[in-house]
CSV table of N, CA, C and O in Angstrom, one decimal:
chain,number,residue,atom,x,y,z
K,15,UNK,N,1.5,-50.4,-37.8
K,15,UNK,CA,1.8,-51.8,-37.3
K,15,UNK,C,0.5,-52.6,-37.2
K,15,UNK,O,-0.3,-52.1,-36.4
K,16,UNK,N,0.3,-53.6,-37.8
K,16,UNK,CA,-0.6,-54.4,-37.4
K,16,UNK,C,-0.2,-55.8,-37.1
K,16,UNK,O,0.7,-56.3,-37.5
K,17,UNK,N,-1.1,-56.4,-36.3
K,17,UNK,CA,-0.5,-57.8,-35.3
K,17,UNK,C,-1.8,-58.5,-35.8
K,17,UNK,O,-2.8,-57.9,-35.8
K,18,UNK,N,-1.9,-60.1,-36.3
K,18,UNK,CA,-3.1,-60.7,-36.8
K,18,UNK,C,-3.0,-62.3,-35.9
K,18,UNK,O,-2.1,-63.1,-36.0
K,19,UNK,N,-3.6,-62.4,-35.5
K,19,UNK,CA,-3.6,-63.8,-34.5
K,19,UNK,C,-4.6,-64.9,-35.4
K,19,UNK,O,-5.5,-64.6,-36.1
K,20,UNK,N,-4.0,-66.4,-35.2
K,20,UNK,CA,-4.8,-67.0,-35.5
K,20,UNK,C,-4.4,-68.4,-34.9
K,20,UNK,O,-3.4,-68.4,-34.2
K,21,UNK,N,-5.0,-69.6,-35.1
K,21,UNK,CA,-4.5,-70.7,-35.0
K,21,UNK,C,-5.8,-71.1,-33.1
K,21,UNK,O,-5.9,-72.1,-32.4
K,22,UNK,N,-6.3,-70.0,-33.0
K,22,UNK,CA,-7.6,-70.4,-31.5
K,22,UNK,C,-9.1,-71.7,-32.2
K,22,UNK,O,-9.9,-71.8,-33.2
K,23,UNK,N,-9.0,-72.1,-31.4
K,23,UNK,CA,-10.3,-73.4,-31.9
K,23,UNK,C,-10.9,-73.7,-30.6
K,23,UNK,O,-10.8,-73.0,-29.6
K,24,UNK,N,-11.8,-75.0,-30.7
K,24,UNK,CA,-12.2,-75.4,-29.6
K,24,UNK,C,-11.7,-76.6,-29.3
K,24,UNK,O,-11.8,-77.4,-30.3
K,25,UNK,N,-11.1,-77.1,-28.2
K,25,UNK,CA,-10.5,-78.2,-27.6
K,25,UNK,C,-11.0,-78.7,-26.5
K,25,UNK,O,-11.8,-78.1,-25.7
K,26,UNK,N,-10.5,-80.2,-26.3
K,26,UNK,CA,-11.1,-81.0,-25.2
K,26,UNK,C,-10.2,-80.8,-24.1
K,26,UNK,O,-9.1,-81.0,-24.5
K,27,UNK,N,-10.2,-80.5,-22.6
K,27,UNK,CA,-9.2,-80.8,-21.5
K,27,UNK,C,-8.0,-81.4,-21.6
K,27,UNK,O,-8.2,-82.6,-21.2
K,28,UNK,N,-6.8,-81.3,-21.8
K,28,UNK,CA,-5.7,-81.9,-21.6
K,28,UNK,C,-5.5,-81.7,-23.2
K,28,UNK,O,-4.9,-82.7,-23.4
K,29,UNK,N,-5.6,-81.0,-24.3
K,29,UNK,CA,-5.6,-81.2,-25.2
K,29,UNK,C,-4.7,-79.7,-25.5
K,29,UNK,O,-4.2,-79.0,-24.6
K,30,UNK,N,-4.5,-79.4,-27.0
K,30,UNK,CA,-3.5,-78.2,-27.6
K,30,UNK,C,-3.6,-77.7,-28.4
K,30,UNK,O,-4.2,-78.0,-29.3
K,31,UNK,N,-3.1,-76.5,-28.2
K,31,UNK,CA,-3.7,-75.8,-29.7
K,31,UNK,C,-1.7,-74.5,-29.9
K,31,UNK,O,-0.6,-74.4,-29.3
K,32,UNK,N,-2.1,-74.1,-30.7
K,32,UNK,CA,-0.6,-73.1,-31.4
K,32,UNK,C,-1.4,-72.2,-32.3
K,32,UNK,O,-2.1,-72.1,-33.3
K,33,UNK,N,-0.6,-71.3,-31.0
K,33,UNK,CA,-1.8,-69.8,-31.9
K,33,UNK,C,-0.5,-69.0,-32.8
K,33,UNK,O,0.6,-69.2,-32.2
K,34,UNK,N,-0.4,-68.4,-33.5
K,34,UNK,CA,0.5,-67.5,-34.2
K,34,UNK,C,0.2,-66.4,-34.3
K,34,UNK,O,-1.0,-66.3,-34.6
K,35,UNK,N,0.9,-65.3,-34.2
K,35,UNK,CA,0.5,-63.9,-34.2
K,35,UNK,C,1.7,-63.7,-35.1
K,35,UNK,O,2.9,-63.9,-34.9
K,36,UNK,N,0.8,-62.9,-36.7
K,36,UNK,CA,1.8,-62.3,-38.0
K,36,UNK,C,1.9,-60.6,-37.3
K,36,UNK,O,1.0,-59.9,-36.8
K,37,UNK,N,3.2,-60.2,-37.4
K,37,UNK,CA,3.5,-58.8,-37.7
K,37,UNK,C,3.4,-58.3,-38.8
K,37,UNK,O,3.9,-58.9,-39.7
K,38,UNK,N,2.8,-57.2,-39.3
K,38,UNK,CA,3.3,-56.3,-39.9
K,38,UNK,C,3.6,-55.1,-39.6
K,38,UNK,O,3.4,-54.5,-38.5
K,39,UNK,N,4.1,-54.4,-40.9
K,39,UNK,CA,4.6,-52.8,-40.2
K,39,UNK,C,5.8,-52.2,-39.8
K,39,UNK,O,6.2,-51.0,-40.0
K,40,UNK,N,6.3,-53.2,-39.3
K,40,UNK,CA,7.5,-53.0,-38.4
K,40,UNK,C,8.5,-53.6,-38.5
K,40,UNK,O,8.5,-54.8,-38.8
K,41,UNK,N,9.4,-53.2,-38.3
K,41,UNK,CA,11.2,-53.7,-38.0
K,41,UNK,C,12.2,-53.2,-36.9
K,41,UNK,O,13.3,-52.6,-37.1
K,42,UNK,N,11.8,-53.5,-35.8
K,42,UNK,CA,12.5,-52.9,-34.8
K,42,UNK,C,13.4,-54.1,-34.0
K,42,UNK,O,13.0,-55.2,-33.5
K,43,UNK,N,14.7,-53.6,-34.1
K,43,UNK,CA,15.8,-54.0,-33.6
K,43,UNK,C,15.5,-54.4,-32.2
K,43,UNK,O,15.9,-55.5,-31.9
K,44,UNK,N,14.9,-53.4,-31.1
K,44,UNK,CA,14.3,-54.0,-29.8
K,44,UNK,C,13.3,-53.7,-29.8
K,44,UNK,O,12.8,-52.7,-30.3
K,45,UNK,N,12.5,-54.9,-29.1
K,45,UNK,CA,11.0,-54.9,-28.8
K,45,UNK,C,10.6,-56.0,-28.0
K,45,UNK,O,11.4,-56.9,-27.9
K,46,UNK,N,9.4,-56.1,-27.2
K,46,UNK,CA,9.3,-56.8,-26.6
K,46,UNK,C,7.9,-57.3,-27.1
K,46,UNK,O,7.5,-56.7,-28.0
K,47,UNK,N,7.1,-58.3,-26.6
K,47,UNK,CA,6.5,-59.1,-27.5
K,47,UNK,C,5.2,-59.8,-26.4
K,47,UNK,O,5.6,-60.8,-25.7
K,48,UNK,N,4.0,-59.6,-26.3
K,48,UNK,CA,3.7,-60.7,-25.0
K,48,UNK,C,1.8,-61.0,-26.0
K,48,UNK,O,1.0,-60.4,-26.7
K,49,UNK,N,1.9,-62.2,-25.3
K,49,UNK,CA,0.0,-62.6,-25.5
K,49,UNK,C,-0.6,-62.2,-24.1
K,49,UNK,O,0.2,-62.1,-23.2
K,50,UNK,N,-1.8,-62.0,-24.0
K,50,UNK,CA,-2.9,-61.7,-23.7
K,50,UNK,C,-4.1,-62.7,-23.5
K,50,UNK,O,-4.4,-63.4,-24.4
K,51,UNK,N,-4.9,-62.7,-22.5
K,51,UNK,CA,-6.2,-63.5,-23.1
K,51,UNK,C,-7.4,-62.5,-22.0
K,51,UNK,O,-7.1,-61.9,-21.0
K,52,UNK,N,-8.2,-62.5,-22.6
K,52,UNK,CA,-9.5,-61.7,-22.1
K,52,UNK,C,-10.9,-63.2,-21.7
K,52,UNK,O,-11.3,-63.9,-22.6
K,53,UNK,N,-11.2,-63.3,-20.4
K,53,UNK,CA,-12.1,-64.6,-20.4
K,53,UNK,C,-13.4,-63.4,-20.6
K,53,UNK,O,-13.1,-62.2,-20.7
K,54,UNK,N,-14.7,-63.8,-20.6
K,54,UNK,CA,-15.9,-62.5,-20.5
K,54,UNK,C,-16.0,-62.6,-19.3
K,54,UNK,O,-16.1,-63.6,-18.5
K,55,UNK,N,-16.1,-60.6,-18.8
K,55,UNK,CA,-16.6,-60.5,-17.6
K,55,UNK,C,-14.9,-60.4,-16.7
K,55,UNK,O,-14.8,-59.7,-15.8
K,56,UNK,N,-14.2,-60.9,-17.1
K,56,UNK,CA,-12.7,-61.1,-16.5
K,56,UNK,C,-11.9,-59.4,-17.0
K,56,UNK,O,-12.4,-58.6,-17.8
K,57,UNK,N,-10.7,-59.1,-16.2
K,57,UNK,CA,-9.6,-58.0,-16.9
K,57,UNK,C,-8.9,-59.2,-17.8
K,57,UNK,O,-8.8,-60.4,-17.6
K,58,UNK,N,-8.4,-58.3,-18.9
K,58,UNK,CA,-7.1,-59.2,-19.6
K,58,UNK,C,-6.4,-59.6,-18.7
K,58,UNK,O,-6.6,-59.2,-17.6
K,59,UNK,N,-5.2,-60.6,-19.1
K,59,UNK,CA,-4.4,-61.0,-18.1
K,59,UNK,C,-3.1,-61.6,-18.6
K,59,UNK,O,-3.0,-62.8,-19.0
K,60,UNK,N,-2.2,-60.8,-18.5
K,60,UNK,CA,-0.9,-61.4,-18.9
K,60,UNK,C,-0.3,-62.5,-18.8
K,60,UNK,O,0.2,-62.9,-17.8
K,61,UNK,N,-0.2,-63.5,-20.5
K,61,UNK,CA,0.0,-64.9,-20.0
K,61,UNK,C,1.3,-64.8,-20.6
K,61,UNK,O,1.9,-65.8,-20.3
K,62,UNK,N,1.8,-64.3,-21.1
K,62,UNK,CA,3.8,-64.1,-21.2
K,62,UNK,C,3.8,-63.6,-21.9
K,62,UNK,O,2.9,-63.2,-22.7
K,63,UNK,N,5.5,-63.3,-22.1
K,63,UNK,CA,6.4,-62.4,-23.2
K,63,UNK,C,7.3,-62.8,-23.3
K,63,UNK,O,7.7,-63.7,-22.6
K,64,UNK,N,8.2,-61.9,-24.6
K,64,UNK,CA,9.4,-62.3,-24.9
K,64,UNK,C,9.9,-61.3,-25.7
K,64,UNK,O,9.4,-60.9,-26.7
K,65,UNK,N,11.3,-60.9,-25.1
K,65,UNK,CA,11.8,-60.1,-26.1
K,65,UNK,C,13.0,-60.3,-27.1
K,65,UNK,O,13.8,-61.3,-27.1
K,66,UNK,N,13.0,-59.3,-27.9
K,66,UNK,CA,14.2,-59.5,-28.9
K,66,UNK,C,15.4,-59.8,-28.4
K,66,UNK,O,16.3,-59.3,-29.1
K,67,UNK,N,15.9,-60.7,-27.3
K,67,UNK,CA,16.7,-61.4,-27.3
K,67,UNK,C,16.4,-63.0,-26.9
K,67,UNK,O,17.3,-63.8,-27.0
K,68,UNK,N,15.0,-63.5,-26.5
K,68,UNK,CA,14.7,-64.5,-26.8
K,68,UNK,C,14.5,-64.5,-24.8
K,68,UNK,O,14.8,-65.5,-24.1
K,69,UNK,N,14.3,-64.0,-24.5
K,69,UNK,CA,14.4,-63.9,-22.2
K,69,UNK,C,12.8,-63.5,-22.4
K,69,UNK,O,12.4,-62.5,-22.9
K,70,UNK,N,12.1,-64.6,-21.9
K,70,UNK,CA,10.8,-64.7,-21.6
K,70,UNK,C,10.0,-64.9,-20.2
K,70,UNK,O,10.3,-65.4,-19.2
K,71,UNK,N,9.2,-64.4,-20.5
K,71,UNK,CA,8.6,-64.4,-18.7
K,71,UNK,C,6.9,-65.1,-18.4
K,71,UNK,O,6.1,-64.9,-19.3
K,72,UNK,N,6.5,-65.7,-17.3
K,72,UNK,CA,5.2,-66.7,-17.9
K,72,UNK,C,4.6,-66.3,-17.1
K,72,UNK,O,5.3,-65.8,-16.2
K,73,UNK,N,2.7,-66.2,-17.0
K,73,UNK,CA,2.0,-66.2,-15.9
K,73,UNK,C,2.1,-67.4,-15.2
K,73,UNK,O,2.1,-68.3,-15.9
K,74,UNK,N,2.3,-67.8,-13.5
K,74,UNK,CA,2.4,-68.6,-12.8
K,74,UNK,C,1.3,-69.8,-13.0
K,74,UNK,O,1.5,-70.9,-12.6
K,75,UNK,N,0.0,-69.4,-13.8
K,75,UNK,CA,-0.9,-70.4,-13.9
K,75,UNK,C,-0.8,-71.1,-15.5
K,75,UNK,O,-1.5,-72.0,-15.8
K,76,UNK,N,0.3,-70.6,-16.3
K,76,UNK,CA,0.4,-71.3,-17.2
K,76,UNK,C,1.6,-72.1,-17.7
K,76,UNK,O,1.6,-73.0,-18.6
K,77,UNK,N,3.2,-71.4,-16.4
K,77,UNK,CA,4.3,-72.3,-16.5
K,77,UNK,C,4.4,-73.4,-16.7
K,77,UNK,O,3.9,-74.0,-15.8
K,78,UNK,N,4.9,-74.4,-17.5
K,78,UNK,CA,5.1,-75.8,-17.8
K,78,UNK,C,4.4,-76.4,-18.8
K,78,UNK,O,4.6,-77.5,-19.4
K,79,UNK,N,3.2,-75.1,-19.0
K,79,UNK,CA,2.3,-75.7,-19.7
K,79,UNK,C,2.3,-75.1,-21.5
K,79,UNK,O,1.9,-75.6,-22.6
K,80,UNK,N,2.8,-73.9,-21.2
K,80,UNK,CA,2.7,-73.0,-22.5
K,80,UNK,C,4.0,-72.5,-22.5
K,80,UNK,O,4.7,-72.2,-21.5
K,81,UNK,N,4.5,-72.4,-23.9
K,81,UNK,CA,5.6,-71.8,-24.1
K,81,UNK,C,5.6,-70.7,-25.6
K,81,UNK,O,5.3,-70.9,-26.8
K,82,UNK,N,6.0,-69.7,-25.1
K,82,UNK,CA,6.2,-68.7,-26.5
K,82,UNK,C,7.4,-68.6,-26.6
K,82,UNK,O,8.3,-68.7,-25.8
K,83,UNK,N,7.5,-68.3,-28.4
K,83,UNK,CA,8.6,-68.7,-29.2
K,83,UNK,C,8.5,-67.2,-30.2
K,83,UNK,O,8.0,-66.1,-29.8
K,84,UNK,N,9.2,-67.4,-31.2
K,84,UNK,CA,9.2,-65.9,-32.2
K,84,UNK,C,10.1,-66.6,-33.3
K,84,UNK,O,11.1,-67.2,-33.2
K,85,UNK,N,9.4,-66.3,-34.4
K,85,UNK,CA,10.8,-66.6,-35.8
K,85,UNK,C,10.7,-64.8,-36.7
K,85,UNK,O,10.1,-64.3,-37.6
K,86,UNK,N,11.8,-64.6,-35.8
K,86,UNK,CA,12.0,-63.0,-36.3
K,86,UNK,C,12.4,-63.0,-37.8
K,86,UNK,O,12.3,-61.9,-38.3
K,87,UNK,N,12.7,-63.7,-38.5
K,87,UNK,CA,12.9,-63.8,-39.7
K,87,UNK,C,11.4,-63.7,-40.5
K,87,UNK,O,11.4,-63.0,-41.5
K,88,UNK,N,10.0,-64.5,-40.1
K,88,UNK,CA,8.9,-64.4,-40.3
K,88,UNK,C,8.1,-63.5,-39.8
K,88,UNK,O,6.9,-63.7,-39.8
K,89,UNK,N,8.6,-62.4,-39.2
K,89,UNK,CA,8.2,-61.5,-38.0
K,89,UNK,C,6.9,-62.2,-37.7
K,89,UNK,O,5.9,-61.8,-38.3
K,90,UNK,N,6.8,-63.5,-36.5
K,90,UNK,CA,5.6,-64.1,-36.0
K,90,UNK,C,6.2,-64.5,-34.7
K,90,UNK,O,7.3,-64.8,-34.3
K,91,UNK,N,5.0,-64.4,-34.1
K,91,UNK,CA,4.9,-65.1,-32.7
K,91,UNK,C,4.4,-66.0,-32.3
K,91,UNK,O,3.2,-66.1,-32.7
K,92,UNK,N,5.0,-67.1,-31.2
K,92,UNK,CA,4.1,-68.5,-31.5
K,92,UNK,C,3.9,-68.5,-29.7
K,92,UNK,O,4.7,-68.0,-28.8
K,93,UNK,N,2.6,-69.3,-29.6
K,93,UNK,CA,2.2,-69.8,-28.4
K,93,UNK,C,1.7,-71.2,-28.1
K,93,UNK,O,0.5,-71.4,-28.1
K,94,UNK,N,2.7,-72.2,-27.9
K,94,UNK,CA,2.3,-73.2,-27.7
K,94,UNK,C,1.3,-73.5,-26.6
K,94,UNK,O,1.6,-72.8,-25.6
K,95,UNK,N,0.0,-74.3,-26.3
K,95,UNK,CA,-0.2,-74.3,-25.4
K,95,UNK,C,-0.5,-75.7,-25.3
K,95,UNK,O,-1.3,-76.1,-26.1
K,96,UNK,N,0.0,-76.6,-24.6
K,96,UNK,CA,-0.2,-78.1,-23.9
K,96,UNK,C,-1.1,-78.3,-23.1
K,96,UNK,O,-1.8,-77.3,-23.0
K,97,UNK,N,-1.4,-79.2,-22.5
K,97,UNK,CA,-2.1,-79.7,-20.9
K,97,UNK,C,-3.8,-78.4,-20.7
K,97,UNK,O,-4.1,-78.0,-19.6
K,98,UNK,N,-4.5,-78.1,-21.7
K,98,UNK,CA,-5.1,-76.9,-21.7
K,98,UNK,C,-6.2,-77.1,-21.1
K,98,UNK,O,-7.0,-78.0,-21.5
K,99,UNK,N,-6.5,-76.3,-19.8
K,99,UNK,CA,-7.8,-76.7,-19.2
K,99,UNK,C,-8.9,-75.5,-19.2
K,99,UNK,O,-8.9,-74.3,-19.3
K,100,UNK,N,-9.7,-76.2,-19.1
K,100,UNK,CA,-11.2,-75.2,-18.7
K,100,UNK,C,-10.9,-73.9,-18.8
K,100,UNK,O,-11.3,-73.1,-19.7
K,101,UNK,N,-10.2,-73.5,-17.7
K,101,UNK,CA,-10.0,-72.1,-17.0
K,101,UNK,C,-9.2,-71.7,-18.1
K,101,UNK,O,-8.5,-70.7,-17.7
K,102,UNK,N,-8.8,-72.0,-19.3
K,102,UNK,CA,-7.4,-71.6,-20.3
K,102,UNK,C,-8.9,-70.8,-21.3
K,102,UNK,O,-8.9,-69.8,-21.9
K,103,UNK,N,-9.8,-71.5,-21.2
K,103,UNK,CA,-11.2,-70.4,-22.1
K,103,UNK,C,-10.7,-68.9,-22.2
K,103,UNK,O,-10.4,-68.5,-21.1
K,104,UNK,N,-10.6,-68.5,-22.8
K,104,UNK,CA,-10.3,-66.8,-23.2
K,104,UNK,C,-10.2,-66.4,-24.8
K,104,UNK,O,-10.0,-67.3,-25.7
K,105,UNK,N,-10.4,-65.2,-25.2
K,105,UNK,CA,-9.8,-64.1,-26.2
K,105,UNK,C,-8.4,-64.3,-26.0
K,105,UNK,O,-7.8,-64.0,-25.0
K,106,UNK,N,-7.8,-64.6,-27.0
K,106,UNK,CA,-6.0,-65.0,-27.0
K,106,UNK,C,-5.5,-63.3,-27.8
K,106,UNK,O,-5.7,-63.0,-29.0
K,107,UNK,N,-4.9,-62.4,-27.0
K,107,UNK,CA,-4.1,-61.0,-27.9
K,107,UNK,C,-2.8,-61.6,-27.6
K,107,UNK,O,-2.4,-62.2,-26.6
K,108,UNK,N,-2.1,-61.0,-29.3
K,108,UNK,CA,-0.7,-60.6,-28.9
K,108,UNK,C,-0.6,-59.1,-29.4
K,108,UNK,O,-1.2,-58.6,-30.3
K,109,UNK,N,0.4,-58.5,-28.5
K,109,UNK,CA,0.9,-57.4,-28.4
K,109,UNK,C,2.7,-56.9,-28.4
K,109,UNK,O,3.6,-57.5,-27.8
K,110,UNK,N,2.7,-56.3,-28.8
K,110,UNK,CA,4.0,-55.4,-29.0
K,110,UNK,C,4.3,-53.7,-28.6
K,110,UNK,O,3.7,-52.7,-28.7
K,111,UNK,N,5.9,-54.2,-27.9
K,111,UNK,CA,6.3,-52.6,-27.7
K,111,UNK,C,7.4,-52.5,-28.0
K,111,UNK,O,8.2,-53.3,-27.5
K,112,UNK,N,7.9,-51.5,-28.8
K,112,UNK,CA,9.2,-50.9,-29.7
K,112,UNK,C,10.3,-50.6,-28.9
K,112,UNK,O,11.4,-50.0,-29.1
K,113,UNK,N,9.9,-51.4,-27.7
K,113,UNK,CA,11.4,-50.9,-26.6
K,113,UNK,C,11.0,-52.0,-25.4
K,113,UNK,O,9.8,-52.3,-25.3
K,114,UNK,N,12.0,-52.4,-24.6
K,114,UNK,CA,11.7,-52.7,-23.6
K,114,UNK,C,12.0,-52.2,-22.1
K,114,UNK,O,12.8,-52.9,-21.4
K,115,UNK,N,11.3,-51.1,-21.7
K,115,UNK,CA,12.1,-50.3,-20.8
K,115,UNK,C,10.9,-50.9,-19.8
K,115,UNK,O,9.8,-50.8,-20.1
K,116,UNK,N,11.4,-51.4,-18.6
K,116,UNK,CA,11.0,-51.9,-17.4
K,116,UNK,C,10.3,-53.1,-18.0
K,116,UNK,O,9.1,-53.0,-17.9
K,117,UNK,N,10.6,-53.8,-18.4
K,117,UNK,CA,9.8,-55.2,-19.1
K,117,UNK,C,9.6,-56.0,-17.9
K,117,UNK,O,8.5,-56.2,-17.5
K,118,UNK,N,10.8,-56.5,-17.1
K,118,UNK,CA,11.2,-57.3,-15.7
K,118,UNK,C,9.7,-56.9,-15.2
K,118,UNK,O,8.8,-57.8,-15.3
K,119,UNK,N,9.1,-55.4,-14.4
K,119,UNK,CA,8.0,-55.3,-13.6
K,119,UNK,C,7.2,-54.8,-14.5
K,119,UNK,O,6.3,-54.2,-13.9
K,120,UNK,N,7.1,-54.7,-16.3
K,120,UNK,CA,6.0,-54.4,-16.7
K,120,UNK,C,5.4,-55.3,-17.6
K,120,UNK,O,4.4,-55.0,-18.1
K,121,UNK,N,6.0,-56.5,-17.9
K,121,UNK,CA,5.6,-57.4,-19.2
K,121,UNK,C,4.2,-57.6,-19.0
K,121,UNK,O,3.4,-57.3,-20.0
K,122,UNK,N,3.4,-58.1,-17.4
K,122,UNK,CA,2.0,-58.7,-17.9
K,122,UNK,C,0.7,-57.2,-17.6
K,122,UNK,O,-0.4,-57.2,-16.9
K,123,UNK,N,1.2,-56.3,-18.2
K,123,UNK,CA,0.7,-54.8,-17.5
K,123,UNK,C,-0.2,-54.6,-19.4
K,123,UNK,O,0.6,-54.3,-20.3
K,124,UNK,N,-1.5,-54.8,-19.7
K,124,UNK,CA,-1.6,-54.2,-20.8
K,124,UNK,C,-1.3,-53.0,-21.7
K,124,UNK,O,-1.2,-52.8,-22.9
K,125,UNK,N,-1.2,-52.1,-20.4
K,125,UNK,CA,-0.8,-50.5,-21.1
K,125,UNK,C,0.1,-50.4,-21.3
K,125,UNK,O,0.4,-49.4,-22.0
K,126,UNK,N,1.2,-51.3,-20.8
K,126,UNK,CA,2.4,-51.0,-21.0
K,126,UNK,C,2.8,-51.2,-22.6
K,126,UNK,O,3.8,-50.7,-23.0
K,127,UNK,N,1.9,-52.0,-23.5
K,127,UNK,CA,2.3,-52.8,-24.8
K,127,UNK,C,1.8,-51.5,-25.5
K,127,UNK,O,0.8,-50.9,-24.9
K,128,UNK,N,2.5,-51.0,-26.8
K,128,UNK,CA,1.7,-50.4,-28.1
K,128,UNK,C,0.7,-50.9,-29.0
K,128,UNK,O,-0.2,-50.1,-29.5
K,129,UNK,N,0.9,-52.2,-29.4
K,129,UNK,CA,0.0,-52.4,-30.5
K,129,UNK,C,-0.4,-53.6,-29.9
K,129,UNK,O,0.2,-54.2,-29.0
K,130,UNK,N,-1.5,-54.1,-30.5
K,130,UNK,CA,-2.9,-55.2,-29.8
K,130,UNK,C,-3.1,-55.7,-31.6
K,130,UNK,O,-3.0,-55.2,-32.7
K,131,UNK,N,-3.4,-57.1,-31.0
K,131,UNK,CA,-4.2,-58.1,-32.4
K,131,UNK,C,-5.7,-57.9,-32.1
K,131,UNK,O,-6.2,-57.3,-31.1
K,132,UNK,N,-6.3,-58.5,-33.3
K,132,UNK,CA,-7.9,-58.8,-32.9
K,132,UNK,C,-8.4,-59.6,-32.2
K,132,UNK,O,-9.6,-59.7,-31.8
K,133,UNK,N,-7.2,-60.5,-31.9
K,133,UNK,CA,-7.6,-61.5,-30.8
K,133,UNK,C,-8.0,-63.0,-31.5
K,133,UNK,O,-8.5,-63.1,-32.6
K,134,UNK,N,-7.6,-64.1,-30.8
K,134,UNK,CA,-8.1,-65.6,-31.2
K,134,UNK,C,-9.0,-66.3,-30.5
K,134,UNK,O,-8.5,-66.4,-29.3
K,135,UNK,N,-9.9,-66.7,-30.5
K,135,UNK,CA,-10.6,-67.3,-29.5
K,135,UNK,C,-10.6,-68.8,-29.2
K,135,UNK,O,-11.0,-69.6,-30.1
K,136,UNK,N,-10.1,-69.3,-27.9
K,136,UNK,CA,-9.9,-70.7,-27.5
K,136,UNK,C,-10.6,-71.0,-26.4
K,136,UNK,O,-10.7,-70.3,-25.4
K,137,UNK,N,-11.3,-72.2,-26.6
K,137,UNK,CA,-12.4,-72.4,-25.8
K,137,UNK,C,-11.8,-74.1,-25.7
K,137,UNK,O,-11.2,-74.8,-26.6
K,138,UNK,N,-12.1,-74.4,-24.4
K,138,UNK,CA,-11.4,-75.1,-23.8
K,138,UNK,C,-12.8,-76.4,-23.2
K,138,UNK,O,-13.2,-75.9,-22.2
K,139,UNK,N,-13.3,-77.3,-23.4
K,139,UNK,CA,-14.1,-77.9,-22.8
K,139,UNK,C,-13.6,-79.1,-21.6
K,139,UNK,O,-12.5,-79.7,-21.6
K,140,UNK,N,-14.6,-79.4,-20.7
K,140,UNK,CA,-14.1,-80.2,-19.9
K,140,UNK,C,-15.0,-81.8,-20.3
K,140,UNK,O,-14.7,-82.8,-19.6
């Protein structure tokens, strides 16, 4: 399986960017699906997911603001991000797991996913 992220730049405050993460590898019927961002010096930190039925779950600091999507037909994952501030600076991962067993209390948990991208980087200026 590999997961390839792209679409991270640098942006001005209140500004947007749409990162995409390609699959390959894989074809699984269930799975669950989430991004990631790493700031330096920070733990990763679970900024949502979504699984193969389209039931998504967000970090509280980015609700309203970001939304993930998926076109299973292109096996890709999309992360819109709107209104993008300062503190949004990070390494962008998406990640995948071939099941979703406890997703509800495990989606923003990194160990819980199998496979990791190389990451996008979005840098956010104020």
């Amino acid at each position: 399986v590999q997961l390839v992220e792209s679409g991270g730049g640098s942006v001005q405050a209140g500004g947007s960017l749409r990162l995409s993460c390609a699959a390959f590898g894989y074809s699984y019927s269930v799975y669950c699906m989430g991004w990631f961002r790493q700031a330096p010096g920070q733990e990763r930190e679970g900024v949502t997911s979504i699984d193969h039925d389209d039931y998504t779950r967000y970090a509280d600091s980015v609700k309203g603001r970001f939304t993930i999507s998926q076109d299973s037909a292109k096996n890709t994952l999309y992360l819109q991000m709107n209104s993008l501030k300062p503190e949004d600076t990070a390494m962008y991962y998406c990640a995948v797991r071939p099941d979703c067993r406890g997703y509800s209390g495990s989606w923003s948990l990194s160990w819980w996913y199998s496979y990791w991208g190389q990451g996008t980087q979005v840098t956010v200026s104020s």
